[in-house]
């Protein structure tokens, strides 16, 4: 038993935000049917690296799904899709706003054939507003949403965050929206549209930075590894690397001063409370940095952690996936792929005690489940399926050539 058993999702999305959303739903038990165009999800060709013939990028967000290929530019392809949607609970798409309407499969059409359908639309700027028709990508949303302006070192050019947080965050909000819509449908008996954008995601994550701006009227500036409201709460350099420390309370501060051999700081009025430390950070941080240059990262972490103050190293990926805690939390899993063999993937971030999610299957081959879905769910005979393939309406699964 998984929480979303019995929920069927038609996944029209591609690349990252939508596939991350639908993968999360699939991990929790939903049946996800990934509908690809005859060209396939763009990310099937994004690489290197490839694992044999499969793009590592594509593999990262498409597990636990079925893949069918439909040409939605044909009337027959649209008819097949609408028949599938009649038997579905959720549709997820991340086309530019207006695309579904142009194809005559927009929300108004979908709810006429299935009043319970939930349509989740992920876009760069949302379904309304002056920017709604613009194409939206992660790097653009990070910039317009303010994240780039506060990332990086002071007095240096703005920096994009290393993960695609606008895309992934929008995918997560879409999951939240879909689950809320499913709960609402239990009460009303009707579906609804979920409208999520990358830009709204970035703005929703501003939290205290937005509040700081509203309170002061001052634009937040990049702090490097530091925090605008708490000192010291940041990255420091040791004699052999880097580590983060979070001195978040006055009790922490007193212990911190003692354990690093700087007990004189406790009695200095310039640093006696967090507000004073924020005001005088330009004098305090270099003083602390000189101290931290005297020992290794491992030594400082052992010393600081002994007091209960949060701290930790800055790990590279080869270190992350050897970390005993990461492994104990099952954040590295291995599945068997039909062409790539055994592949490693990141694990489920949400742990449910009674109805846990599960990684059941590897990401599907291109069109791997076209025949299965169209025969069992679409009610088509083998002859009808072969005829549709000859017309170019569908494609059946095939093993790609090794790259």
mmCIF file of C-alpha atoms in Angstrom, residues 57-401:
data_model
loop_
_atom_site.group_PDB
_atom_site.id
_atom_site.type_symbol
_atom_site.label_atom_id
_atom_site.label_comp_id
_atom_site.label_asym_id
_atom_site.label_seq_id
_atom_site.Cartn_x
_atom_site.Cartn_y
_atom_site.Cartn_z
ATOM 1 C CA UNK A 57 20.061 13.540 -17.102
ATOM 2 C CA UNK A 58 16.955 11.695 -18.365
ATOM 3 C CA UNK A 59 17.505 8.829 -15.933
ATOM 4 C CA UNK A 60 17.554 11.229 -12.973
ATOM 5 C CA UNK A 61 13.845 12.156 -13.040
ATOM 6 C CA UNK A 62 11.878 9.466 -14.868
ATOM 7 C CA UNK A 63 11.850 6.312 -12.747
ATOM 8 C CA UNK A 64 8.638 4.427 -11.892
ATOM 9 C CA UNK A 65 6.894 5.586 -15.096
ATOM 10 C CA UNK A 66 5.554 4.104 -18.316
ATOM 11 C CA UNK A 67 6.436 5.689 -21.663
ATOM 12 C CA UNK A 68 4.169 5.940 -24.694
ATOM 13 C CA UNK A 69 4.719 7.921 -27.885
ATOM 14 C CA UNK A 70 1.861 9.972 -29.359
ATOM 15 C CA UNK A 71 1.905 12.522 -32.140
ATOM 16 C CA UNK A 72 -0.422 15.182 -30.734
ATOM 17 C CA UNK A 73 -0.273 17.115 -33.991
ATOM 18 C CA UNK A 74 -2.550 14.473 -35.491
ATOM 19 C CA UNK A 75 -6.271 14.226 -34.783
ATOM 20 C CA UNK A 76 -5.952 10.532 -34.010
ATOM 21 C CA UNK A 77 -3.155 11.216 -31.535
ATOM 22 C CA UNK A 78 -5.279 13.783 -29.735
ATOM 23 C CA UNK A 79 -8.241 11.413 -29.707
ATOM 24 C CA UNK A 80 -6.126 8.691 -28.086
ATOM 25 C CA UNK A 81 -4.871 11.164 -25.486
ATOM 26 C CA UNK A 82 -8.393 12.360 -24.634
ATOM 27 C CA UNK A 83 -9.541 8.767 -24.214
ATOM 28 C CA UNK A 84 -6.685 8.173 -21.769
ATOM 29 C CA UNK A 85 -7.542 11.356 -19.867
ATOM 30 C CA UNK A 86 -11.146 10.172 -19.464
ATOM 31 C CA UNK A 87 -9.725 7.384 -17.276
ATOM 32 C CA UNK A 88 -7.145 9.528 -15.467
ATOM 33 C CA UNK A 89 -7.062 11.619 -12.287
ATOM 34 C CA UNK A 90 -4.286 14.082 -13.069
ATOM 35 C CA UNK A 91 -2.632 15.614 -16.121
ATOM 36 C CA UNK A 92 0.743 17.347 -15.754
ATOM 37 C CA UNK A 93 2.168 19.615 -18.443
ATOM 38 C CA UNK A 94 4.884 22.236 -18.716
ATOM 39 C CA UNK A 95 4.304 23.670 -22.179
ATOM 40 C CA UNK A 96 4.297 27.401 -22.732
ATOM 41 C CA UNK A 97 0.882 28.779 -21.687
ATOM 42 C CA UNK A 98 -1.619 28.569 -24.535
ATOM 43 C CA UNK A 99 -0.087 25.483 -26.171
ATOM 44 C CA UNK A 100 -2.773 23.064 -24.965
ATOM 45 C CA UNK A 101 -5.517 25.440 -26.103
ATOM 46 C CA UNK A 102 -3.947 25.668 -29.565
ATOM 47 C CA UNK A 103 -3.923 21.876 -29.702
ATOM 48 C CA UNK A 104 -7.607 21.942 -28.614
ATOM 49 C CA UNK A 105 -6.865 19.924 -25.490
ATOM 50 C CA UNK A 106 -6.897 22.777 -22.973
ATOM 51 C CA UNK A 107 -8.434 22.692 -19.516
ATOM 52 C CA UNK A 108 -11.938 23.635 -20.654
ATOM 53 C CA UNK A 109 -11.901 20.687 -23.057
ATOM 54 C CA UNK A 110 -10.481 18.284 -20.475
ATOM 55 C CA UNK A 111 -13.001 19.080 -17.751
ATOM 56 C CA UNK A 112 -15.894 18.566 -20.195
ATOM 57 C CA UNK A 113 -14.798 14.998 -20.841
ATOM 58 C CA UNK A 114 -13.695 14.372 -17.238
ATOM 59 C CA UNK A 115 -15.049 16.802 -14.612
ATOM 60 C CA UNK A 116 -12.831 15.191 -11.971
ATOM 61 C CA UNK A 117 -9.586 15.797 -13.857
ATOM 62 C CA UNK A 118 -6.854 17.850 -12.199
ATOM 63 C CA UNK A 119 -4.640 19.692 -14.678
ATOM 64 C CA UNK A 120 -1.307 20.807 -13.231
ATOM 65 C CA UNK A 121 0.447 23.372 -15.410
ATOM 66 C CA UNK A 122 4.053 24.345 -14.708
ATOM 67 C CA UNK A 123 5.477 27.305 -16.593
ATOM 68 C CA UNK A 124 8.089 30.002 -16.326
ATOM 69 C CA UNK A 125 5.742 32.806 -15.268
ATOM 70 C CA UNK A 126 2.293 31.266 -14.718
ATOM 71 C CA UNK A 127 -0.874 31.132 -16.787
ATOM 72 C CA UNK A 128 -1.716 34.829 -16.268
ATOM 73 C CA UNK A 129 0.142 38.137 -16.218
ATOM 74 C CA UNK A 130 2.203 40.179 -18.696
ATOM 75 C CA UNK A 131 5.027 37.594 -18.899
ATOM 76 C CA UNK A 132 2.840 34.492 -19.180
ATOM 77 C CA UNK A 133 3.597 33.804 -22.844
ATOM 78 C CA UNK A 134 7.371 34.137 -22.441
ATOM 79 C CA UNK A 135 9.517 30.996 -22.381
ATOM 80 C CA UNK A 136 10.835 30.306 -18.892
ATOM 81 C CA UNK A 137 13.983 28.458 -17.853
ATOM 82 C CA UNK A 138 15.617 27.853 -14.500
ATOM 83 C CA UNK A 139 18.482 30.313 -14.927
ATOM 84 C CA UNK A 140 16.077 33.080 -16.015
ATOM 85 C CA UNK A 141 13.763 32.495 -13.036
ATOM 86 C CA UNK A 142 16.699 32.525 -10.616
ATOM 87 C CA UNK A 143 17.681 35.934 -12.003
ATOM 88 C CA UNK A 144 14.241 37.567 -12.127
ATOM 89 C CA UNK A 145 13.234 36.000 -8.801
ATOM 90 C CA UNK A 146 16.154 37.561 -6.940
ATOM 91 C CA UNK A 147 18.125 34.428 -6.123
ATOM 92 C CA UNK A 148 21.049 35.273 -8.399
ATOM 93 C CA UNK A 149 21.342 38.760 -6.897
ATOM 94 C CA UNK A 150 21.968 37.382 -3.396
ATOM 95 C CA UNK A 151 24.205 34.465 -4.393
ATOM 96 C CA UNK A 152 27.975 34.723 -4.539
ATOM 97 C CA UNK A 153 30.606 36.772 -2.746
ATOM 98 C CA UNK A 154 30.217 40.473 -1.819
ATOM 99 C CA UNK A 155 31.424 42.870 -4.513
ATOM 100 C CA UNK A 156 31.608 40.051 -7.063
ATOM 101 C CA UNK A 157 29.305 39.287 -10.025
ATOM 102 C CA UNK A 158 26.016 37.495 -9.257
ATOM 103 C CA UNK A 159 26.113 33.691 -9.362
ATOM 104 C CA UNK A 160 23.531 31.074 -10.362
ATOM 105 C CA UNK A 161 22.848 28.420 -7.724
ATOM 106 C CA UNK A 162 24.491 25.115 -8.656
ATOM 107 C CA UNK A 163 21.279 23.042 -8.528
ATOM 108 C CA UNK A 164 18.282 23.811 -10.792
ATOM 109 C CA UNK A 165 16.286 25.015 -7.806
ATOM 110 C CA UNK A 166 13.639 26.974 -9.741
ATOM 111 C CA UNK A 167 12.763 23.920 -11.826
ATOM 112 C CA UNK A 168 12.896 21.440 -8.959
ATOM 113 C CA UNK A 169 11.070 23.807 -6.602
ATOM 114 C CA UNK A 170 8.278 24.353 -9.122
ATOM 115 C CA UNK A 171 7.989 20.575 -9.499
ATOM 116 C CA UNK A 172 7.674 20.250 -5.724
ATOM 117 C CA UNK A 173 5.013 22.980 -5.536
ATOM 118 C CA UNK A 174 3.132 21.187 -8.311
ATOM 119 C CA UNK A 175 3.117 18.023 -6.175
ATOM 120 C CA UNK A 176 1.752 20.046 -3.250
ATOM 121 C CA UNK A 177 -0.890 21.614 -5.490
ATOM 122 C CA UNK A 178 -1.943 18.262 -6.951
ATOM 123 C CA UNK A 179 -2.247 16.661 -3.529
ATOM 124 C CA UNK A 180 -4.307 19.620 -2.280
ATOM 125 C CA UNK A 181 -6.528 19.354 -5.358
ATOM 126 C CA UNK A 182 -6.992 15.613 -4.763
ATOM 127 C CA UNK A 183 -8.064 16.311 -1.167
ATOM 128 C CA UNK A 184 -10.445 19.044 -2.353
ATOM 129 C CA UNK A 185 -11.896 16.677 -4.948
ATOM 130 C CA UNK A 186 -12.809 14.242 -2.173
ATOM 131 C CA UNK A 187 -15.009 17.007 -0.746
ATOM 132 C CA UNK A 188 -16.399 18.581 -3.919
ATOM 133 C CA UNK A 189 -16.317 15.743 -6.439
ATOM 134 C CA UNK A 190 -14.692 18.056 -8.982
ATOM 135 C CA UNK A 191 -11.201 18.614 -10.287
ATOM 136 C CA UNK A 192 -9.469 21.932 -10.857
ATOM 137 C CA UNK A 193 -6.426 23.534 -12.450
ATOM 138 C CA UNK A 194 -3.143 23.873 -10.583
ATOM 139 C CA UNK A 195 -1.058 26.820 -11.811
ATOM 140 C CA UNK A 196 2.613 26.791 -10.732
ATOM 141 C CA UNK A 197 5.467 28.913 -12.048
ATOM 142 C CA UNK A 198 9.227 28.992 -11.665
ATOM 143 C CA UNK A 199 9.131 32.711 -10.860
ATOM 144 C CA UNK A 200 6.475 32.317 -8.146
ATOM 145 C CA UNK A 201 8.593 29.526 -6.676
ATOM 146 C CA UNK A 202 11.625 31.774 -6.403
ATOM 147 C CA UNK A 203 9.614 34.577 -4.813
ATOM 148 C CA UNK A 204 7.969 32.200 -2.324
ATOM 149 C CA UNK A 205 11.420 31.079 -1.175
ATOM 150 C CA UNK A 206 12.663 34.602 -0.448
ATOM 151 C CA UNK A 207 11.020 34.417 3.030
ATOM 152 C CA UNK A 208 13.133 36.414 5.490
ATOM 153 C CA UNK A 209 15.051 38.204 2.705
ATOM 154 C CA UNK A 210 11.769 39.623 1.395
ATOM 155 C CA UNK A 211 10.705 40.498 4.931
ATOM 156 C CA UNK A 212 14.055 42.200 5.550
ATOM 157 C CA UNK A 213 13.499 44.275 2.410
ATOM 158 C CA UNK A 214 9.917 45.175 3.350
ATOM 159 C CA UNK A 215 11.121 46.229 6.812
ATOM 160 C CA UNK A 216 14.192 48.216 5.772
ATOM 161 C CA UNK A 217 13.707 49.209 2.151
ATOM 162 C CA UNK A 218 17.250 47.982 1.477
ATOM 163 C CA UNK A 219 18.092 45.453 -1.187
ATOM 164 C CA UNK A 220 19.695 42.315 0.276
ATOM 165 C CA UNK A 221 23.259 41.812 -0.883
ATOM 166 C CA UNK A 222 25.192 38.604 -1.522
ATOM 167 C CA UNK A 223 26.806 37.334 1.652
ATOM 168 C CA UNK A 224 28.978 34.565 0.255
ATOM 169 C CA UNK A 225 28.772 31.788 2.821
ATOM 170 C CA UNK A 226 27.275 34.073 5.482
ATOM 171 C CA UNK A 227 23.777 34.918 6.759
ATOM 172 C CA UNK A 228 22.295 38.429 6.736
ATOM 173 C CA UNK A 229 20.615 38.103 10.158
ATOM 174 C CA UNK A 230 22.828 35.753 12.199
ATOM 175 C CA UNK A 231 26.553 35.967 13.039
ATOM 176 C CA UNK A 232 28.519 33.737 12.954
ATOM 177 C CA UNK A 233 26.428 31.519 10.699
ATOM 178 C CA UNK A 234 28.571 30.828 7.669
ATOM 179 C CA UNK A 235 31.384 29.177 5.794
ATOM 180 C CA UNK A 236 34.920 29.311 7.141
ATOM 181 C CA UNK A 237 38.217 28.116 5.713
ATOM 182 C CA UNK A 238 40.310 25.702 7.760
ATOM 183 C CA UNK A 239 43.943 24.760 7.182
ATOM 184 C CA UNK A 240 42.912 22.108 4.633
ATOM 185 C CA UNK A 241 39.406 22.926 3.402
ATOM 186 C CA UNK A 242 36.094 24.509 4.331
ATOM 187 C CA UNK A 243 33.323 23.987 6.868
ATOM 188 C CA UNK A 244 30.079 25.631 7.961
ATOM 189 C CA UNK A 245 29.133 26.602 11.501
ATOM 190 C CA UNK A 246 25.780 27.869 12.796
ATOM 191 C CA UNK A 247 25.945 29.868 16.052
ATOM 192 C CA UNK A 248 22.234 30.564 16.288
ATOM 193 C CA UNK A 249 21.713 31.346 20.010
ATOM 194 C CA UNK A 250 23.483 33.279 22.750
ATOM 195 C CA UNK A 251 24.103 30.010 24.570
ATOM 196 C CA UNK A 252 25.803 28.760 21.416
ATOM 197 C CA UNK A 253 27.904 31.908 21.290
ATOM 198 C CA UNK A 254 29.253 31.506 24.799
ATOM 199 C CA UNK A 255 30.164 27.859 24.215
ATOM 200 C CA UNK A 256 31.627 28.714 20.833
ATOM 201 C CA UNK A 257 33.959 31.350 22.253
ATOM 202 C CA UNK A 258 35.217 28.982 24.927
ATOM 203 C CA UNK A 259 35.794 26.003 22.669
ATOM 204 C CA UNK A 260 37.708 27.875 19.942
ATOM 205 C CA UNK A 261 39.951 29.574 22.503
ATOM 206 C CA UNK A 262 38.468 33.066 22.197
ATOM 207 C CA UNK A 263 36.757 33.509 25.560
ATOM 208 C CA UNK A 264 37.657 37.223 25.509
ATOM 209 C CA UNK A 265 34.989 37.725 22.802
ATOM 210 C CA UNK A 266 32.205 36.852 25.261
ATOM 211 C CA UNK A 267 32.875 39.964 27.356
ATOM 212 C CA UNK A 268 33.347 42.312 24.419
ATOM 213 C CA UNK A 269 30.291 44.565 24.152
ATOM 214 C CA UNK A 270 30.672 44.697 20.360
ATOM 215 C CA UNK A 271 29.798 40.996 20.220
ATOM 216 C CA UNK A 272 27.704 40.531 23.350
ATOM 217 C CA UNK A 273 24.522 39.664 21.429
ATOM 218 C CA UNK A 274 23.577 38.694 17.904
ATOM 219 C CA UNK A 275 22.425 42.192 16.918
ATOM 220 C CA UNK A 276 25.827 43.616 17.843
ATOM 221 C CA UNK A 277 27.614 40.795 16.060
ATOM 222 C CA UNK A 278 25.626 41.493 12.883
ATOM 223 C CA UNK A 279 26.521 45.191 13.090
ATOM 224 C CA UNK A 280 30.200 44.438 13.727
ATOM 225 C CA UNK A 281 30.614 41.404 11.502
ATOM 226 C CA UNK A 282 33.346 43.062 9.410
ATOM 227 C CA UNK A 283 35.666 43.062 12.429
ATOM 228 C CA UNK A 284 34.550 39.768 13.978
ATOM 229 C CA UNK A 285 34.652 37.443 10.965
ATOM 230 C CA UNK A 286 38.303 38.088 9.959
ATOM 231 C CA UNK A 287 39.306 37.537 13.606
ATOM 232 C CA UNK A 288 37.523 34.190 13.654
ATOM 233 C CA UNK A 289 38.910 33.254 10.260
ATOM 234 C CA UNK A 290 42.468 33.671 11.502
ATOM 235 C CA UNK A 291 41.696 31.244 14.327
ATOM 236 C CA UNK A 292 40.171 28.662 11.978
ATOM 237 C CA UNK A 293 43.248 28.641 9.744
ATOM 238 C CA UNK A 294 45.154 26.957 12.589
ATOM 239 C CA UNK A 295 43.473 23.535 12.408
ATOM 240 C CA UNK A 296 42.019 21.120 9.865
ATOM 241 C CA UNK A 297 38.341 20.874 9.011
ATOM 242 C CA UNK A 298 38.092 17.497 10.761
ATOM 243 C CA UNK A 299 39.671 18.896 13.927
ATOM 244 C CA UNK A 300 37.395 21.949 14.059
ATOM 245 C CA UNK A 301 34.257 19.892 13.471
ATOM 246 C CA UNK A 302 35.191 17.532 16.309
ATOM 247 C CA UNK A 303 35.862 20.471 18.644
ATOM 248 C CA UNK A 304 32.727 22.464 17.806
ATOM 249 C CA UNK A 305 30.362 19.491 17.634
ATOM 250 C CA UNK A 306 31.429 18.478 21.150
ATOM 251 C CA UNK A 307 29.462 21.496 22.431
ATOM 252 C CA UNK A 308 26.299 20.687 20.454
ATOM 253 C CA UNK A 309 26.758 23.609 18.066
ATOM 254 C CA UNK A 310 25.753 22.657 14.496
ATOM 255 C CA UNK A 311 28.645 22.460 12.052
ATOM 256 C CA UNK A 312 29.681 20.368 9.076
ATOM 257 C CA UNK A 313 32.120 20.022 6.188
ATOM 258 C CA UNK A 314 31.604 21.070 2.567
ATOM 259 C CA UNK A 315 31.514 17.743 0.720
ATOM 260 C CA UNK A 316 32.124 16.917 -2.919
ATOM 261 C CA UNK A 317 29.836 14.363 -4.549
ATOM 262 C CA UNK A 318 32.343 11.518 -4.206
ATOM 263 C CA UNK A 319 32.318 12.168 -0.446
ATOM 264 C CA UNK A 320 28.536 12.581 -0.183
ATOM 265 C CA UNK A 321 27.813 9.160 -1.644
ATOM 266 C CA UNK A 322 30.268 7.448 0.676
ATOM 267 C CA UNK A 323 28.920 9.174 3.785
ATOM 268 C CA UNK A 324 27.574 6.577 6.259
ATOM 269 C CA UNK A 325 24.545 8.686 7.181
ATOM 270 C CA UNK A 326 23.558 9.254 3.541
ATOM 271 C CA UNK A 327 23.813 5.513 2.969
ATOM 272 C CA UNK A 328 21.887 4.694 6.150
ATOM 273 C CA UNK A 329 19.057 6.970 4.977
ATOM 274 C CA UNK A 330 18.938 5.012 1.692
ATOM 275 C CA UNK A 331 19.702 8.084 -0.357
ATOM 276 C CA UNK A 332 21.592 5.972 -2.867
ATOM 277 C CA UNK A 333 19.585 3.206 -4.539
ATOM 278 C CA UNK A 334 20.405 0.838 -7.377
ATOM 279 C CA UNK A 335 17.953 -0.369 -10.020
ATOM 280 C CA UNK A 336 18.228 -2.574 -13.084
ATOM 281 C CA UNK A 337 17.748 -0.809 -16.418
ATOM 282 C CA UNK A 338 17.028 -2.844 -19.582
ATOM 283 C CA UNK A 339 19.885 -1.297 -21.591
ATOM 284 C CA UNK A 340 22.086 0.550 -19.101
ATOM 285 C CA UNK A 341 22.314 -2.294 -16.599
ATOM 286 C CA UNK A 342 22.549 -1.480 -12.915
ATOM 287 C CA UNK A 343 22.234 2.270 -12.361
ATOM 288 C CA UNK A 344 22.454 4.320 -9.198
ATOM 289 C CA UNK A 345 19.846 6.928 -8.313
ATOM 290 C CA UNK A 346 19.113 9.243 -5.412
ATOM 291 C CA UNK A 347 16.591 7.879 -2.920
ATOM 292 C CA UNK A 348 13.207 9.059 -1.687
ATOM 293 C CA UNK A 349 13.401 12.252 0.413
ATOM 294 C CA UNK A 350 10.094 11.614 2.224
ATOM 295 C CA UNK A 351 9.888 8.664 4.620
ATOM 296 C CA UNK A 352 6.378 7.491 5.563
ATOM 297 C CA UNK A 353 6.128 4.988 8.403
ATOM 298 C CA UNK A 354 2.908 3.216 7.350
ATOM 299 C CA UNK A 355 2.616 3.748 3.577
ATOM 300 C CA UNK A 356 6.141 4.388 2.295
ATOM 301 C CA UNK A 357 6.948 5.145 -1.314
ATOM 302 C CA UNK A 358 9.203 2.875 -3.325
ATOM 303 C CA UNK A 359 11.427 2.823 -6.381
ATOM 304 C CA UNK A 360 9.900 -0.015 -8.370
ATOM 305 C CA UNK A 361 11.206 0.411 -11.900
ATOM 306 C CA UNK A 362 13.959 2.137 -13.831
ATOM 307 C CA UNK A 363 13.157 5.027 -16.179
ATOM 308 C CA UNK A 364 11.367 3.617 -19.248
ATOM 309 C CA UNK A 365 12.800 3.248 -22.717
ATOM 310 C CA UNK A 366 11.365 5.540 -25.387
ATOM 311 C CA UNK A 367 7.860 4.278 -26.105
ATOM 312 C CA UNK A 368 8.470 1.131 -24.072
ATOM 313 C CA UNK A 369 4.837 0.904 -22.919
ATOM 314 C CA UNK A 370 2.983 2.238 -25.975
ATOM 315 C CA UNK A 371 1.521 -1.130 -26.974
ATOM 316 C CA UNK A 372 0.701 -2.116 -23.381
ATOM 317 C CA UNK A 373 -1.097 1.141 -22.514
ATOM 318 C CA UNK A 374 -3.019 1.438 -25.782
ATOM 319 C CA UNK A 375 -4.213 -2.172 -25.608
ATOM 320 C CA UNK A 376 -5.114 -2.346 -21.903
ATOM 321 C CA UNK A 377 -6.201 1.221 -21.184
ATOM 322 C CA UNK A 378 -7.032 2.418 -24.690
ATOM 323 C CA UNK A 379 -8.848 -0.753 -25.719
ATOM 324 C CA UNK A 380 -7.092 -0.965 -29.102
ATOM 325 C CA UNK A 381 -6.392 -4.210 -30.938
ATOM 326 C CA UNK A 382 -2.924 -5.170 -32.149
ATOM 327 C CA UNK A 383 -4.025 -4.490 -35.740
ATOM 328 C CA UNK A 384 -5.266 -1.003 -34.788
ATOM 329 C CA UNK A 385 -2.007 -0.289 -32.990
ATOM 330 C CA UNK A 386 0.030 -1.419 -36.002
ATOM 331 C CA UNK A 387 -2.090 0.780 -38.273
ATOM 332 C CA UNK A 388 -1.494 3.812 -36.033
ATOM 333 C CA UNK A 389 2.240 3.120 -36.095
ATOM 334 C CA UNK A 390 2.258 3.027 -39.898
ATOM 335 C CA UNK A 391 0.455 6.403 -39.987
ATOM 336 C CA UNK A 392 3.016 7.992 -37.654
ATOM 337 C CA UNK A 393 0.438 8.602 -34.923
ATOM 338 C CA UNK A 394 2.351 6.468 -32.403
ATOM 339 C CA UNK A 395 5.726 4.823 -31.975
ATOM 340 C CA UNK A 396 6.337 1.490 -30.346
ATOM 341 C CA UNK A 397 9.245 0.911 -28.016
ATOM 342 C CA UNK A 398 12.716 0.329 -29.398
ATOM 343 C CA UNK A 399 16.163 -0.058 -27.923
ATOM 344 C CA UNK A 400 18.361 2.943 -28.832
ATOM 345 C CA UNK A 401 21.798 2.494 -30.311
#
